[in-house]
Amino acid sequence: MSQPAPADWIKVTPVGLHVVPADLHVDPVRPVARAAITHGHGDHARPGHDAVLATAETLAIMKARFADDSGRQPQAARYGEPIRLGEVEVTFMPAGHVLGSAQILFEYRGSRVVVSGDYKRRRDPTCPPFEPVACDVFITEATFGLPVFRHPDDRDEIAKLLAARDREPERAILVGAYALGKCQRVIALLREAGHDAPIYLHGAQEALCRLYESFGVALGPLRSATEATKAELAGAIVLAPPGATADRWMRRLPDPVTAVASGWMRIRQRAKQRGVELPLVISDHADWDELLQTVEDVNAPEVWVTHGREEALIHAVTLTGRRARALALVGFDEEGQ
Amino acid sequence: MKAFAELLDGLVYTPGREAKLRRLTAYFRDTPDPDRGYALAALTGNLSLKTAKPAMIRQLVAERVDPILFGWSYDYVGDLAETCALIWPTVAEPAQTPRLARVIEDLQAAHRAEVPGLIARWLDSLDAGPRYALLKLVTGGLRVGVSAGLAKTALARLGAVPPEEIEEVWHALAPPYEALFAYAEGRGPRPDTTEKLTFRAPMLAHPIDEDEFAALDPADFRAEWKWDGIRVQLVLRGHEVRMFSRTGEDVGPAFPDLLETLHGEATLDGELLVGEALSPSGFADLQQRLNRKTVDRALMQRYPAFMRVYDILFEGSEDLRPLPFDARRERLAAWIGRTALPRLDLSPLIAFSSWDDLVDHRLSSGASAAEGLMLKRRDSPYVAGRPKGLWYKWKRDPHLVDAVLMYAQRGHGKRSSFYSDFTFGVWADDDALVPVGKAYFGFTDAELVELDKWVRNNTVNRFGPVREVRAGLVLEIAFEGLARSNRHKSGVAMRFPRISRIRWDKPPAEADRLEALSRLLPP
């Protein structure tokens, strides 16, 4: 029997990618009977599904966010251990994006398709690294799918943050960072750089930091910024969701330096428009070189691009002699927007 | 290059003067000569480099990056230098990164044809941040919001030298300013400026409001015409002559007809004017002689240049600036009388005993050559900068005309979604509108929203970014003067036009006519 064409058993629907022979949707935007969730960010993990297949970490994140509505039948998948659903074998592999993030390999009658979800290739002290999986079709994101996006070494960005604090020790440094993933990664990188002072958190960050710690990710001394005095916050590093950096909430901080940790900070105009004084180019997504390198590594003859700047990535992939096309999926956000 | 790039980033992202000052001071303190001196020159616009054209940078990138990917990237980023800095491919074994001084000295020494190769090699050796700084430097577009004043204040903070002293020696020195840094850090002597033809920062006036007069005693003041020319400083050492603009730019070479008549030992402050027999003929005529690469004999004869002097800063090596205005004026009058140079004259004082006396003078403003009056305290020393309470300028009110909006063009930057550049016209003999000027400002943001809406709703024709609108909206235009122009169909060109009011109420038929406007032309 010949291999089925991937496009015949994985379909794009308004709800999301549908793996037809397993009757399973990947990161569906509406409640479905069976969902596989790549990671816990809100545009991928949504409430109300019946059966939910995800890593234990992602299930815990969904539980923390959606409580009773996080899925009626959760099933934890372990990295690298196949799960059989009818004729389809489903294997979760590390994606290196945030804690619990996974790429999902679907194998059906000898045809292999990998849905990457969001991923990055850099080392991240808070989650296991991306593992390339050989496949017939690689379904990739393209959030930073333009050759102007080349993330610098995150250690240099952390050094900038610490230098800013040393330069003006009477001010607080308010770092806007997404509550899931970016926040904990910035903290872990600060610890690696030798910063062992307490780090102050906006209320929206606290629960997820505790969750990370319960999975064995050490974050060092953390304090609530809401309960701290102005004097304690002088010279301190404070993390808050990106939205809160322009909020009344920040009035409690002594003359804060506003920093934002995001891949978009690469573009000056973006940083200037948002009034960012200290742009930190730290991203949990693959940059341009990593996107192309990953396509190379998984060595798929065909690449489908889900969200981001698809056209440039498709153009570049086509130049390498592979087939590439855009999947018009709805419902995904730009990072940190 | 890395430290310079970090400084630029810091200056761009840091709001507030004090924070910028701290960044600058720290950079000057921590960076060795001659890099810091070149950085100072680059920031204050005192660096002359063989600059690279954007087209050359594009060419360098096109040799390395797929054109379609470059196009999409440039569309996304919006700034050429930034796009190139980010997209430039990293090379396997980069050369050593160059110091800022190396970049500048190599560029200065290079032949034009060698410049692209140099820039490409540097770009290969640098990271994205320093690549951006390099590209901004070589394309001559740093624009980081650092004034010369701010840079000098930062220098003063290096040690115990007050900013006025930095200002005083600054113009006598050239990049990379090693003597200046040595002086500022207390390691070196005050650089000697006496032997050089040095520009001295001029004294500037504050505009005066009518209601300020009540607090001022007319007996304390002298009045002069405010001449409608260009403020210049003349430095004479024997037959060596330099003429500087108010910002210290050497503007002498465009006026050899004036400079060749001059000699003496003095530093003079006055107005550069053109006209026959020391009779000024208006700013538009002077403009004919500005910004020209070569000096045109015919123009020089038609618009002979002269200088109307109103202050003296040095006579010989004697610094007269601490003297009161009246004493300097006496020295100046004597100097002018004694030297009797054919193309210098003394700006006369206007006699008055009360402020009311001056009102009539101001309105007439000595016909068209003056744009108002200057009021100077009789006891004022000559102080660099814009000291409070010593000198005032009292400008004639602007001319006003009611014109009809004809075309609107989309603006740039944050105005790029607004029609914000307005061409307006007045009625000509054949009852058709003829354009007489273009204005970009004079309205509030709220008014701009209204104007933009009106333009969109009343468009009759489109030419690319320009919309032609129906003759339906009257704009009151304020302007400083009118000149004849062959370039414009109307035959007139306005100086400094801006929208003073939007006359939503006024019927377009009642807008002004060209013949009325033409009466304002100089004879």
XYZ file of N, CA and C in Angstrom, chain B residues 45 64 107 392 399 469 507:
21
model
N 27.536 67.431 14.636
C 27.517 67.825 13.226
C 28.774 68.548 12.791
N 24.450 40.778 -1.669
C 24.526 39.739 -0.635
C 23.199 39.126 -0.246
N 38.127 56.669 6.255
C 37.203 57.273 5.287
C 37.763 58.586 4.763
N 15.986 92.171 23.459
C 14.671 91.730 23.004
C 14.528 91.966 21.512
N 2.351 89.576 7.731
C 1.298 89.874 6.761
C 0.276 88.758 6.798
N -8.496 69.638 -4.448
C -9.803 69.773 -3.805
C -10.602 70.876 -4.486
N -16.773 82.602 2.681
C -17.006 82.073 1.334
C -15.747 82.242 0.486
